[in-house]
Every structure is written in C-alpha cells, then in structure tokens.
Short mmCIF file of C-alpha atoms in Angstrom, two decimals:
data_model
loop_
_atom_site.label_atom_id
_atom_site.label_comp_id
_atom_site.label_asym_id
_atom_site.label_seq_id
_atom_site.Cartn_x
_atom_site.Cartn_y
_atom_site.Cartn_z
CA MET A 151 107.15 116.96 99.20
CA ALA A 152 108.25 119.16 102.07
CA ALA A 153 106.60 116.70 104.42
CA LEU A 154 108.70 113.89 102.99
CA ILE A 155 111.86 115.97 103.42
CA GLU A 156 110.95 116.58 107.06
CA ILE A 157 110.39 112.86 107.57
CA ALA A 158 113.78 112.03 106.07
CA ALA A 159 115.63 114.80 107.91
CA PRO A 160 116.06 112.99 111.27
CA ALA A 161 118.09 110.28 109.57
CA SER A 162 120.88 112.79 109.04
CA GLY A 163 120.46 114.59 112.31
CA GLY A 164 117.94 117.07 110.89
CA ARG A 165 120.64 119.59 109.88
CA PRO A 166 122.79 119.78 106.77
CA ARG A 167 126.53 119.64 107.22
CA LYS A 168 128.22 123.01 107.32
CA GLY A 169 129.88 123.94 104.09
CA ALA A 170 128.27 121.11 102.11
CA GLY A 171 125.98 123.44 100.19
CA GLY A 172 128.77 125.82 99.21
CA ARG A 173 131.14 123.04 98.24
CA TRP A 174 128.77 120.96 96.12
CA GLY A 175 126.21 123.59 95.13
CA TRP A 176 127.67 123.85 91.62
CA LEU A 177 126.34 120.33 90.95
CA LEU A 178 122.88 121.87 90.78
CA LEU A 179 123.79 124.10 87.85
CA PRO A 180 123.07 121.54 85.07
CA ALA A 181 119.68 120.72 86.60
CA LEU A 182 118.84 124.42 87.03
CA ALA A 183 119.88 125.15 83.45
CA LEU A 184 117.70 122.32 82.15
CA LEU A 185 114.80 123.56 84.27
CA ALA A 186 115.22 127.08 82.91
CA VAL A 187 115.34 125.95 79.29
CA LEU A 188 112.50 123.42 79.41
CA PHE A 189 110.19 125.11 81.91
CA LEU A 190 110.89 128.74 82.71
CA VAL A 191 111.50 129.87 79.13
CA PRO A 192 108.32 128.28 77.69
CA LEU A 193 106.37 129.57 80.70
CA GLY A 194 107.66 133.07 80.10
CA LEU A 195 106.80 132.90 76.40
CA MET A 196 103.30 131.70 77.22
CA ALA A 197 102.78 134.55 79.68
CA TRP A 198 104.17 137.05 77.16
CA ARG A 199 101.85 135.88 74.41
CA SER A 200 98.89 136.06 76.77
CA VAL A 201 99.32 139.86 76.99
CA THR A 202 100.56 140.59 73.48
CA GLU A 203 98.46 138.46 71.08
CA PRO A 204 96.45 139.35 69.13
CA THR A 205 96.80 142.86 70.57
CA PRO A 206 98.75 144.13 73.59
CA GLY A 207 96.74 144.36 76.80
CA ALA A 208 94.70 142.24 79.18
CA GLY A 209 92.03 141.36 76.63
CA ASN A 210 92.68 137.63 76.87
CA TYR A 211 92.26 137.63 80.64
CA SER A 212 89.14 139.75 80.32
CA TRP A 213 87.76 137.19 77.89
CA PHE A 214 88.54 134.35 80.28
CA LEU A 215 86.93 136.02 83.30
CA THR A 216 83.78 136.90 81.36
CA SER A 217 83.43 133.60 79.48
CA ASP A 218 80.98 131.22 81.09
CA VAL A 219 82.48 128.32 79.15
CA ALA A 220 86.05 129.08 80.26
CA LEU A 221 85.08 129.52 83.92
CA ALA A 222 82.97 126.35 83.87
CA THR A 223 85.92 124.47 82.38
CA LEU A 224 88.23 125.73 85.13
CA VAL A 225 85.75 124.72 87.84
CA ARG A 226 85.26 121.32 86.19
CA THR A 227 89.02 120.78 86.07
CA LEU A 228 89.44 121.60 89.76
CA THR A 229 86.47 119.40 90.66
CA VAL A 230 87.76 116.42 88.71
CA GLY A 231 91.20 116.91 90.28
CA ALA A 232 89.68 116.95 93.77
CA VAL A 233 87.59 113.83 93.10
CA VAL A 234 90.58 111.98 91.64
CA THR A 235 92.64 112.94 94.70
CA LEU A 236 89.94 111.65 97.05
CA VAL A 237 89.51 108.39 95.12
CA THR A 238 93.25 107.69 95.01
CA LEU A 239 93.53 108.45 98.74
CA LEU A 240 90.72 106.05 99.64
CA LEU A 241 92.28 103.31 97.51
CA SER A 242 95.91 103.98 98.37
CA TYR A 243 95.71 104.36 102.15
CA PRO A 244 94.78 100.73 102.93
CA TYR A 245 97.17 99.53 100.23
CA ALA A 246 100.09 101.49 101.70
CA TYR A 247 99.17 100.30 105.19
CA LEU A 248 99.14 96.71 103.96
CA MET A 249 102.66 97.21 102.62
CA THR A 250 103.84 98.04 106.14
CA VAL A 251 102.39 94.95 107.83
CA VAL A 252 103.16 92.14 105.36
CA GLY A 253 106.41 90.25 105.11
CA ALA A 254 109.38 91.24 102.98
CA ARG A 255 108.48 88.96 100.05
CA ALA A 256 104.88 90.15 99.89
CA ARG A 257 106.04 93.77 100.19
CA ILE A 258 108.25 93.29 97.13
CA TRP A 259 105.30 92.09 95.07
CA LEU A 260 103.07 94.90 96.31
CA THR A 261 105.78 97.42 95.40
CA LEU A 262 106.12 95.90 91.93
CA LEU A 263 102.37 96.24 91.41
CA VAL A 264 102.62 99.93 92.32
CA LEU A 265 105.59 100.54 90.02
CA LEU A 266 104.17 98.51 87.11
CA PRO A 267 102.19 101.48 85.66
CA PHE A 268 105.43 103.43 85.32
CA TRP A 269 106.69 100.76 82.93
CA THR A 270 103.62 100.91 80.70
CA SER A 271 102.84 103.64 78.19
CA LEU A 272 100.12 106.07 79.21
CA MET A 273 98.51 105.66 75.80
CA VAL A 274 98.38 101.87 76.20
CA ARG A 275 96.78 102.14 79.64
CA THR A 276 94.24 104.69 78.46
CA PHE A 277 93.23 102.68 75.40
CA ALA A 278 92.89 99.65 77.68
CA TRP A 279 90.37 101.62 79.75
CA VAL A 280 88.57 102.58 76.53
CA VAL A 281 88.09 98.88 75.81
CA LEU A 282 87.08 98.04 79.38
CA LEU A 283 84.67 100.94 79.93
CA GLN A 284 82.89 101.03 76.58
CA ASP A 285 79.16 100.37 76.48
CA SER A 286 79.65 96.71 75.59
CA GLY A 287 82.92 96.33 77.47
CA VAL A 288 84.01 93.93 80.18
CA VAL A 289 83.06 96.24 83.05
CA ASN A 290 79.50 96.73 81.81
CA GLN A 291 79.16 93.00 81.19
CA LEU A 292 80.17 92.30 84.78
CA LEU A 293 77.80 94.97 86.08
CA GLY A 294 75.01 93.47 84.00
CA THR A 295 75.72 90.04 85.47
CA VAL A 296 75.04 91.31 88.99
CA GLY A 297 72.10 93.47 87.89
CA LEU A 298 73.82 96.87 88.14
CA GLY A 299 74.35 97.66 84.49
CA PRO A 300 74.90 98.57 81.85
CA LEU A 301 76.06 102.05 82.82
CA GLN A 302 77.36 104.97 80.80
CA LEU A 303 81.01 104.92 81.84
CA ILE A 304 82.93 106.11 78.81
CA ARG A 305 82.47 109.65 77.49
CA THR A 306 81.56 110.75 81.03
CA PRO A 307 83.42 112.38 83.94
CA THR A 308 83.14 109.02 85.75
CA GLY A 309 85.28 107.33 83.11
CA VAL A 310 87.80 110.18 83.28
CA VAL A 311 88.04 109.83 87.06
CA ILE A 312 88.54 106.06 86.79
CA GLY A 313 91.31 106.36 84.21
CA MET A 314 93.11 109.22 85.96
CA SER A 315 92.88 107.52 89.37
CA GLN A 316 94.55 104.40 88.00
CA VAL A 317 97.36 106.44 86.46
CA LEU A 318 97.96 108.60 89.53
CA MET A 319 97.55 105.99 92.25
CA PRO A 320 101.33 105.29 92.52
CA PHE A 321 101.93 108.97 93.30
CA MET A 322 99.69 108.55 96.34
CA VAL A 323 100.87 105.12 97.47
CA LEU A 324 104.58 105.87 97.54
CA PRO A 325 104.46 108.99 99.80
CA LEU A 326 101.99 107.24 102.10
CA TYR A 327 104.21 104.19 102.41
CA ALA A 328 107.32 106.33 102.97
CA VAL A 329 105.65 107.97 105.98
CA MET A 330 103.81 104.91 107.32
CA ASN A 331 106.96 102.81 107.23
CA GLY A 332 108.63 105.26 109.61
CA ILE A 333 105.85 105.18 112.22
CA ASP A 334 106.78 103.25 115.36
CA ARG A 335 104.12 100.58 115.70
CA ARG A 336 104.88 100.28 119.41
CA LEU A 337 102.81 103.43 119.81
CA LEU A 338 99.74 101.43 118.79
CA ASP A 339 100.63 98.72 121.29
CA ALA A 340 101.04 101.37 123.97
CA ALA A 341 97.65 102.87 123.17
CA GLN A 342 95.99 99.46 123.33
CA GLY A 343 97.84 98.72 126.57
CA MET A 344 96.24 101.84 128.04
CA GLY A 345 92.77 100.55 127.20
CA ALA A 346 92.11 101.82 123.68
CA ARG A 347 90.46 99.46 121.24
CA PRO A 348 92.51 98.61 118.10
CA ALA A 349 90.28 100.73 115.86
CA VAL A 350 90.48 103.69 118.25
CA ALA A 351 94.25 103.34 118.58
CA PHE A 352 94.60 103.27 114.81
CA TRP A 353 92.40 106.35 114.32
CA ARG A 354 93.79 108.42 117.18
CA VAL A 355 97.48 107.46 116.90
CA PHE A 356 98.40 106.03 113.48
CA VAL A 357 96.24 108.22 111.24
CA PRO A 358 97.49 111.59 112.64
CA LEU A 359 101.10 110.42 112.28
CA SER A 360 100.46 109.48 108.64
CA LEU A 361 99.00 112.88 107.70
CA PRO A 362 102.32 114.19 106.23
CA GLY A 363 102.14 111.35 103.71
CA VAL A 364 98.50 112.14 103.00
CA GLY A 365 99.36 115.78 102.37
CA ALA A 366 102.35 115.01 100.14
CA GLY A 367 100.43 112.45 98.11
CA ALA A 368 97.32 114.60 97.80
CA LEU A 369 99.28 117.61 96.58
CA THR A 370 101.20 115.53 94.04
CA VAL A 371 98.07 113.86 92.67
CA PHE A 372 95.96 117.02 92.60
CA ILE A 373 98.56 119.18 90.86
CA THR A 374 99.38 116.46 88.34
CA SER A 375 95.70 115.86 87.56
CA LEU A 376 95.17 119.50 86.57
CA GLY A 377 97.36 119.11 83.49
CA PHE A 378 96.02 115.78 82.20
CA TYR A 379 95.17 115.74 78.50
CA VAL A 380 95.35 112.24 76.99
CA THR A 381 93.09 110.47 79.50
CA PRO A 382 90.27 113.09 79.49
CA ALA A 383 90.46 113.34 75.69
CA LEU A 384 90.02 109.59 75.18
CA LEU A 385 87.69 108.70 78.06
CA GLY A 386 85.73 111.94 78.37
CA SER A 387 83.29 113.89 76.25
CA PRO A 388 83.95 117.13 74.35
CA ASP A 389 81.00 118.63 76.24
CA GLN A 390 82.82 117.92 79.52
CA ALA A 391 86.32 118.95 78.43
CA LEU A 392 88.98 119.94 80.95
CA ILE A 393 91.11 123.04 80.70
CA SER A 394 94.04 121.22 79.09
CA GLN A 395 91.75 120.21 76.21
CA GLN A 396 90.48 123.78 75.90
CA ILE A 397 94.05 125.09 75.75
CA PHE A 398 94.82 122.59 72.99
CA THR A 399 91.74 123.71 71.08
CA GLN A 400 92.63 127.39 71.40
CA VAL A 401 96.24 126.89 70.31
CA ASN A 402 96.02 124.13 67.69
CA GLY A 403 92.46 124.49 66.48
CA LEU A 404 91.84 128.23 66.59
CA LEU A 405 95.48 129.44 66.59
CA ALA A 406 94.53 131.74 69.47
CA TRP A 407 97.89 131.65 71.23
CA GLY A 408 96.99 134.57 73.46
CA ARG A 409 93.84 132.95 74.84
CA GLY A 410 95.62 129.63 75.28
CA GLY A 411 98.42 131.36 77.16
CA ALA A 412 95.94 133.22 79.35
CA MET A 413 94.20 129.97 80.26
CA GLY A 414 97.54 128.40 81.15
CA VAL A 415 98.57 131.37 83.29
CA VAL A 416 95.22 131.37 85.11
CA LEU A 417 95.53 127.64 85.81
CA LEU A 418 99.07 128.17 87.12
CA ALA A 419 97.93 131.07 89.32
CA VAL A 420 95.04 129.07 90.77
CA THR A 421 97.38 126.17 91.49
CA LEU A 422 99.88 128.43 93.28
CA VAL A 423 97.10 129.99 95.35
CA LEU A 424 95.83 126.57 96.40
CA LEU A 425 99.37 125.50 97.28
CA GLY A 426 99.78 128.63 99.37
CA LEU A 427 96.53 127.96 101.23
CA VAL A 428 97.54 124.36 101.91
CA GLY A 429 100.92 125.54 103.16
CA VAL A 430 99.26 128.00 105.56
CA VAL A 431 96.93 125.29 106.86
CA LEU A 432 99.81 122.86 107.39
CA ARG A 433 101.84 125.55 109.15
CA ILE A 434 98.95 126.38 111.48
CA THR A 435 98.34 122.69 112.18
CA ARG A 436 102.02 122.11 112.92
CA THR A 437 102.11 125.13 115.23
CA ARG A 438 99.07 123.98 117.17
CA GLY A 439 100.46 120.48 117.41
CA GLY A 440 103.74 121.83 118.76
CA ALA A 441 101.91 124.02 121.28
CA ARG A 442 100.21 120.97 122.72
#
C-alpha cells in the first residue's frame, strides 16, 4: 500500500500542504476510535487470554512451539498463502496489462469483471466451487473429456488454492492496474527505437516499473490469505486444516481460549516479521536503484 501512495504522490506535488494535517486531523478520530474498538481491543483481549488461561504464564506458547501439529499447521498456512499469491500474480499480471492497452469500453467491462466478486457473497462463491470441483463436477467432467481426469480436486490443498485465488484475484489486479496505468508507454517505444526487441523492452523496462504494483498486490493477497476460514473449511480437508480452522477448533470446540489466543498472536507476529523483511528488501532495492 505504501507503493501505491508513492505512485499517487506526484499528482499532488509529492508533498502534503502545510497545516493540512493539523487542521483536518480531527476527522481521523472517528475512524481511529472504530479501529480501536473493533480491532485493538479484541486483539488485546486475545493476547491477554493467551498468557492467563487456563493458568498465568507462557504455557500456551510453549505448547505451540513444541506441538508438531501446530507448527505443521502454521507452515501449511504460510505455504498455501505463498502459492495463492503466486497463482493470483500469474493470472492477474496479464489481465491488468490488458486493461491498459484496450479501449475505454473494453476497459469498463474488464473492470466490471474484476469488481463482480465483491458484489457476490463469499459463501455463494465457495459453494459454487464445491459444486464445480466435486468428484463428479463440471471441472472433472471437462478434464475427463480431454483425457486428464478425473482428479481429486475437492478436499485437497489444490481445491483450497483454486477457491482462494478466485476470491483474492481482485486484490492483485487493482494495485497492478493502478501502477501499470501510470507507466509512460513511450519508454517502450524508446527502448525499441534503440534496437531492443518488443519482448526485451517489455521485460527490461515495463516489468521493473510495475514492481511497486506487484509488491502491493502480493502483500495484500498474502496477508489476507493467512486469515481465510470459510474457503479452506469447505474446499479443504480436516487433515490439511489451516491455522484459522485450528483456532476455531481450539476456541469453539475445545474452549481452549488461551491456546487459540496464542495461535492468533503467533500468526500475527509471523506476519509482522514477514512484512518487516519485505520492507527492508524494498528499501534496499529502492536505495540501489537510486544509486544507479
């Protein structure tokens, strides 16, 4: 998201107007209050329960770090999130690029297709994938027609990745399009005028300029995928549960609020560490690019 802010900054001169923050800063108070009530307070209660229930101490975290099942679930969650991010990037990059080269009418339709999932219930979309991916579903029938099926798609990590990628694809397309639309295409013409082939000009000029959109979209998709519950629960298998399902089991099934809170805190900590590492990498890349 910081990359998108940097892209949008030149439109206003790159600097905020003096005194604007102090004059209108009070408008943020309702949003900050809502954030505190709906996010910070529950987060604090979860962290408090993780060190107080059933007994005070770090027993819940000790259980998590010594539990093979809990650690495997965390690794599986991060792996699925990374795969979903890669799949959405591979599908969204050409789609977003197409949105920048077509006419205005076609761009409107492509944008509507991207926004359409936001107007459909997540439950409806997930149950639709249950119907499509089941053993005798439409997808397996089509695969059988071409001699590639039937395959075990539902109740597997593959089905979870398919369902989550479809849900999260708009979060990758929109940041990519926002950045790609601001790239001056005359740079490609200049590169080709200097002897570069179109494919080389695209790879050496356009792709590096679109990396802020790639980073913003990848971070949004990856972080969002870590907390998915409905799609993995309906398309996946209990043997391959993600950490959100394990938290639900600990809290609702076993009434182990402390262990559920510890799992949530660990997931939050891992996410923050990964964000910090990505921020360091982006800062180093930006510094090297500026040095050149």
